[in-house]
Short mmCIF file of C-alpha atoms in Angstrom, two decimals:
data_model
loop_
_atom_site.label_atom_id
_atom_site.label_comp_id
_atom_site.label_asym_id
_atom_site.label_seq_id
_atom_site.Cartn_x
_atom_site.Cartn_y
_atom_site.Cartn_z
CA ILE A 1 29.07 -14.19 -1.18
CA LEU A 2 31.88 -14.00 -3.45
CA GLN A 3 31.43 -17.27 -4.46
CA VAL A 4 27.88 -16.93 -5.17
CA LEU A 5 28.49 -13.71 -7.26
CA ALA A 6 31.35 -15.55 -9.41
CA LEU A 7 28.72 -18.64 -9.87
CA SER A 8 26.35 -16.09 -11.37
CA LEU A 9 28.90 -14.39 -13.62
CA THR A 10 30.46 -17.78 -14.45
CA GLU A 11 27.72 -20.38 -14.77
CA PRO A 12 27.79 -21.99 -17.82
CA LYS A 13 30.04 -19.27 -19.19
CA PHE A 14 31.32 -15.94 -18.22
CA GLY A 15 29.40 -12.89 -18.69
CA LEU A 16 25.92 -11.20 -17.50
CA ALA A 17 23.69 -13.45 -19.61
CA ASN A 18 22.31 -14.63 -16.37
CA TYR A 19 21.30 -11.04 -15.36
CA GLN A 20 19.82 -10.29 -18.64
CA SER A 21 17.91 -13.34 -18.78
CA LEU A 22 16.66 -12.90 -15.48
CA PHE A 23 14.76 -9.37 -15.94
CA ALA A 24 13.15 -11.27 -19.02
CA ASN A 25 11.82 -13.80 -16.80
CA ALA A 26 8.15 -13.56 -16.02
CA ALA A 27 8.10 -15.96 -13.75
CA VAL A 28 10.66 -14.50 -11.54
CA GLY A 29 8.99 -11.36 -12.09
CA ARG A 30 5.88 -12.87 -10.66
CA VAL A 31 7.91 -14.52 -7.64
CA VAL A 32 9.35 -10.72 -7.14
CA MET A 33 5.52 -9.02 -6.89
CA THR A 34 4.80 -12.07 -4.58
CA THR A 35 7.71 -11.60 -2.21
CA LEU A 36 7.16 -7.68 -2.20
CA LYS A 37 3.47 -8.24 -1.46
CA VAL A 38 3.81 -10.66 1.35
CA SER A 39 6.75 -8.67 2.87
CA VAL A 40 4.76 -5.42 2.74
CA MET A 41 1.49 -6.86 4.66
CA THR A 42 3.79 -8.56 7.00
CA THR A 43 5.90 -5.24 8.10
CA VAL A 44 2.74 -3.63 8.23
CA LEU A 45 0.49 -5.73 10.19
CA THR A 46 3.84 -7.17 12.44
CA VAL A 47 4.38 -3.22 13.41
CA LEU A 48 0.96 -2.44 13.91
CA ALA A 49 0.39 -5.45 15.99
CA SER A 50 3.99 -5.06 17.98
CA TYR A 51 3.60 -1.18 18.96
CA VAL A 52 0.21 -2.02 20.95
CA VAL A 53 1.90 -4.92 22.69
CA ALA A 54 5.06 -2.51 23.16
CA PHE A 55 2.88 0.41 24.42
CA ALA A 56 0.80 -1.94 26.73
CA ILE A 57 3.67 -3.51 28.20
CA ILE A 58 5.34 -0.01 28.86
CA HIS A 59 2.19 0.99 31.00
CA MET A 60 2.23 -2.10 33.02
CA SER A 61 3.64 -2.20 36.61
CA ALA A 62 7.23 -4.05 36.90
CA GLY A 63 6.00 -7.47 38.00
CA TRP A 64 3.59 -7.82 34.89
CA ARG A 65 5.97 -6.08 32.68
CA ARG A 66 8.88 -8.88 33.54
CA ILE A 67 6.06 -11.42 33.03
CA SER A 68 5.28 -10.19 29.45
CA LEU A 69 8.61 -9.56 28.18
CA PHE A 70 8.85 -13.43 29.47
CA LEU A 71 6.14 -14.57 27.22
CA VAL A 72 7.53 -12.46 24.51
CA LEU A 73 10.92 -14.23 24.73
CA VAL A 74 9.49 -17.76 24.73
CA PRO A 75 9.18 -18.08 20.75
CA PHE A 76 12.42 -17.60 20.38
CA TRP A 77 12.86 -21.17 22.00
CA ILE A 78 10.32 -22.71 19.71
CA SER A 79 11.64 -24.22 16.58
CA VAL A 80 10.40 -22.12 13.08
CA LEU A 81 9.32 -25.81 12.11
CA VAL A 82 7.17 -26.32 14.91
CA ARG A 83 5.56 -22.95 14.99
CA ALA A 84 5.03 -23.23 11.21
CA PHE A 85 3.25 -26.89 11.56
CA SER A 86 1.19 -25.50 14.87
CA TRP A 87 -0.57 -22.82 12.40
CA ILE A 88 -1.28 -25.63 10.19
CA THR A 89 -3.30 -27.30 12.82
CA ILE A 90 -5.30 -24.08 13.81
CA LEU A 91 -5.55 -22.82 10.30
CA ARG A 92 -6.59 -25.94 8.13
CA ARG A 93 -10.22 -26.71 7.04
CA ARG A 94 -10.70 -29.02 9.87
CA GLY A 95 -8.38 -27.07 11.84
CA VAL A 96 -8.84 -25.39 15.31
CA LEU A 97 -9.82 -22.43 13.93
CA ASN A 98 -12.65 -23.41 11.65
CA SER A 99 -13.91 -25.94 13.71
CA ALA A 100 -14.62 -23.40 16.37
CA LEU A 101 -16.31 -20.73 13.87
CA MET A 102 -18.49 -23.70 12.89
CA GLU A 103 -19.58 -25.01 16.07
CA MET A 104 -20.40 -21.06 17.01
CA GLY A 105 -22.24 -20.89 13.89
CA VAL A 106 -20.57 -18.26 12.52
CA ILE A 107 -19.81 -19.74 9.15
CA SER A 108 -21.27 -22.65 7.57
CA SER A 109 -18.43 -24.27 5.71
CA PRO A 110 -14.69 -24.05 6.46
CA LEU A 111 -12.53 -21.14 5.00
CA ASP A 112 -9.64 -21.72 3.32
CA LEU A 113 -6.93 -20.45 6.01
CA VAL A 114 -4.03 -22.04 4.97
CA TYR A 115 -1.65 -23.00 2.09
CA ASN A 116 -2.25 -19.33 0.42
CA LEU A 117 -1.28 -16.07 0.86
CA PHE A 118 -3.08 -15.51 4.34
CA GLY A 119 -1.83 -18.45 6.03
CA VAL A 120 1.99 -17.34 4.82
CA THR A 121 1.16 -14.04 6.39
CA ILE A 122 -0.15 -14.92 9.67
CA GLY A 123 2.74 -17.46 10.21
CA MET A 124 5.37 -14.76 8.90
CA VAL A 125 4.02 -12.12 11.34
CA HIS A 126 3.91 -14.40 14.56
CA TYR A 127 7.14 -15.04 13.28
CA MET A 128 8.26 -11.11 13.31
CA MET A 129 6.43 -10.03 16.27
CA PRO A 130 8.76 -10.93 18.91
CA PHE A 131 11.92 -9.19 17.48
CA ALA A 132 9.64 -5.81 16.80
CA ILE A 133 8.18 -5.50 20.25
CA LEU A 134 11.49 -5.84 21.46
CA LEU A 135 12.52 -3.28 19.48
CA LEU A 136 9.80 -0.95 19.95
CA TYR A 137 10.08 -1.74 23.76
CA ALA A 138 13.43 -0.37 23.78
CA ASN A 139 12.38 2.88 22.01
CA LEU A 140 9.56 3.37 23.71
CA SER A 141 11.59 2.40 27.46
CA ASP A 142 13.79 5.53 26.39
CA ILE A 143 11.02 8.08 26.29
CA ASP A 144 11.01 10.35 28.87
CA ARG A 145 7.75 10.34 30.91
CA ARG A 146 7.58 14.15 32.15
CA ILE A 147 6.95 15.18 28.77
CA MET A 148 3.53 13.15 29.30
CA GLN A 149 2.86 14.62 32.54
CA ALA A 150 3.69 18.14 31.58
CA ALA A 151 1.09 17.93 28.48
CA ARG A 152 -1.51 16.43 31.28
CA SER A 153 -1.22 19.32 33.32
CA LEU A 154 -1.68 21.61 30.08
CA GLY A 155 -4.98 19.82 29.68
CA ALA A 156 -4.04 17.48 27.08
CA ARG A 157 -5.63 14.58 26.69
CA PRO A 158 -4.99 10.93 26.08
CA ALA A 159 -5.87 10.52 22.69
CA THR A 160 -3.89 14.03 22.01
CA ILE A 161 -1.00 12.75 24.59
CA PHE A 162 -0.70 9.69 22.32
CA TRP A 163 -0.66 11.22 18.77
CA ARG A 164 1.04 14.55 19.59
CA VAL A 165 3.55 13.36 21.81
CA TRP A 166 3.75 9.53 22.04
CA LEU A 167 3.80 8.59 18.35
CA PRO A 168 6.14 11.33 17.05
CA LEU A 169 8.83 10.33 20.01
CA SER A 170 8.41 6.56 19.07
CA LEU A 171 8.91 7.01 15.41
CA PRO A 172 12.63 6.17 15.43
CA GLY A 173 11.77 2.62 16.90
CA ILE A 174 9.01 2.28 14.52
CA ALA A 175 11.27 3.27 11.46
CA LEU A 176 13.50 0.54 12.87
CA ALA A 177 11.30 -1.87 13.51
CA THR A 178 9.78 -1.51 9.95
CA LEU A 179 13.02 -1.99 8.55
CA PHE A 180 14.14 -5.10 10.18
CA VAL A 181 10.91 -6.50 9.76
CA PHE A 182 11.03 -5.94 5.75
CA VAL A 183 14.32 -6.77 5.32
CA PHE A 184 13.72 -10.25 6.90
CA SER A 185 10.80 -11.05 5.59
CA LEU A 186 12.23 -10.64 1.92
CA GLY A 187 14.30 -14.14 2.89
CA PHE A 188 11.84 -16.30 4.73
CA LEU A 189 11.83 -19.54 3.54
CA VAL A 190 10.74 -22.39 5.73
CA THR A 191 7.26 -20.46 6.59
CA PRO A 192 6.22 -20.15 3.01
CA ALA A 193 7.05 -23.61 2.08
CA LEU A 194 4.96 -24.66 4.71
CA LEU A 195 2.40 -22.43 5.24
CA GLY A 196 2.01 -21.81 1.58
CA ALA A 197 2.28 -25.07 0.37
CA GLY A 198 4.26 -24.07 -2.92
CA LYS A 199 1.40 -21.91 -3.69
CA THR A 200 2.73 -18.77 -2.14
CA LEU A 201 6.35 -18.91 -3.74
CA MET A 202 8.70 -16.20 -2.77
CA ILE A 203 12.34 -15.53 -3.46
CA ALA A 204 13.91 -17.44 -1.01
CA LEU A 205 11.93 -20.64 -1.62
CA TYR A 206 12.13 -19.91 -5.51
CA ILE A 207 16.02 -19.95 -5.08
CA SER A 208 15.89 -23.22 -3.37
CA VAL A 209 13.85 -25.05 -5.84
CA GLN A 210 16.06 -23.94 -8.75
CA ILE A 211 19.09 -25.26 -6.64
CA SER A 212 17.76 -28.20 -5.43
CA SER A 213 15.24 -29.67 -8.24
CA THR A 214 16.33 -28.21 -11.53
CA SER A 215 20.10 -27.52 -10.71
CA ARG A 216 19.32 -24.43 -12.24
CA TRP A 217 22.65 -22.49 -10.55
CA ASP A 218 22.82 -19.85 -13.04
CA LEU A 219 19.43 -18.61 -12.11
CA ALA A 220 19.50 -19.12 -8.72
CA THR A 221 22.92 -17.36 -8.36
CA SER A 222 22.10 -14.47 -10.34
CA LEU A 223 18.57 -14.26 -8.13
CA SER A 224 20.30 -14.28 -4.85
CA THR A 225 22.87 -11.65 -5.78
CA MET A 226 20.56 -9.20 -7.12
CA LEU A 227 18.50 -9.95 -3.51
CA LEU A 228 21.69 -9.35 -1.68
CA LEU A 229 22.21 -6.19 -3.57
CA VAL A 230 19.02 -4.96 -3.32
CA VAL A 231 19.08 -5.66 0.60
CA GLY A 232 22.10 -3.68 1.02
CA ILE A 233 20.75 -0.66 -0.79
CA ILE A 234 17.49 -0.74 1.23
CA VAL A 235 19.88 -1.10 4.60
CA PHE A 236 22.27 1.94 3.33
CA ALA A 237 19.50 4.11 2.53
CA ALA A 238 17.55 3.57 5.62
CA MET A 239 20.54 3.88 7.75
CA ARG A 240 20.73 7.37 6.36
CA SER A 241 17.62 8.57 7.15
CA PRO A 242 17.24 10.81 10.27
CA ALA A 243 14.59 8.96 11.94
CA LEU A 244 16.33 5.64 11.76
CA ARG A 245 19.42 7.30 13.13
CA ALA A 246 17.86 8.83 16.32
CA ALA A 247 16.77 4.81 17.38
CA PHE A 248 20.16 4.42 17.98
CA VAL A 249 20.52 7.76 20.04
CA ALA A 250 18.97 6.97 23.73
CA ARG A 251 17.27 9.48 25.44
CA PRO A 252 18.20 10.27 29.03
CA GLN A 253 15.39 8.85 31.65
CA GLN A 254 15.39 10.56 34.80
#
């Protein structure tokens, strides 16, 4: 990190000129906006889908719960490259999904589902879901079930119990999963490179291109430093919030 910071201040000469040109660079602005858009979309979709899965696992029997958690862990043993190429096989114009939809008569011509923003988002959501599921599962497991029993005994309906009891108590887990997924998404490289095919350019990929193709170490190191700074500020600010602090305090289970 210190070496990156030093290069950003000394390449090609000492000073803050690299950072001044960084903020004036229109291409960098577009890359930053794309990164933020994809990261926000990935975070929202991942947390919503993962909450549903974690909530379902919590209510399963012990046997099915172990099987479900094992299936959640399986993606960790699969390379990110394999997962990305698998999505290309599924989403490409003559891939599994388009072929199935055309066979069923749902569409008349193939949809562009990969090598664009949609494909990148799908790949990133798939990559991040196991992390979010485990974080949310840990939080939901700490919620005292007697609270739900008390709510039912008072005549509360299932929907009311969820919105008035389950959801508020699970907010610390949601906050932690949201922070983790968003920060992780800011630095994605392989998935956008393969599923975006260079059309959906995110910060990490842009930095890689500046180093490997154009040797713009000044731009790459200054942008890397700014990314690290932003991530550090986000994490520091989030960790000071009461909702996120509560995620690290386990509730007694009786």
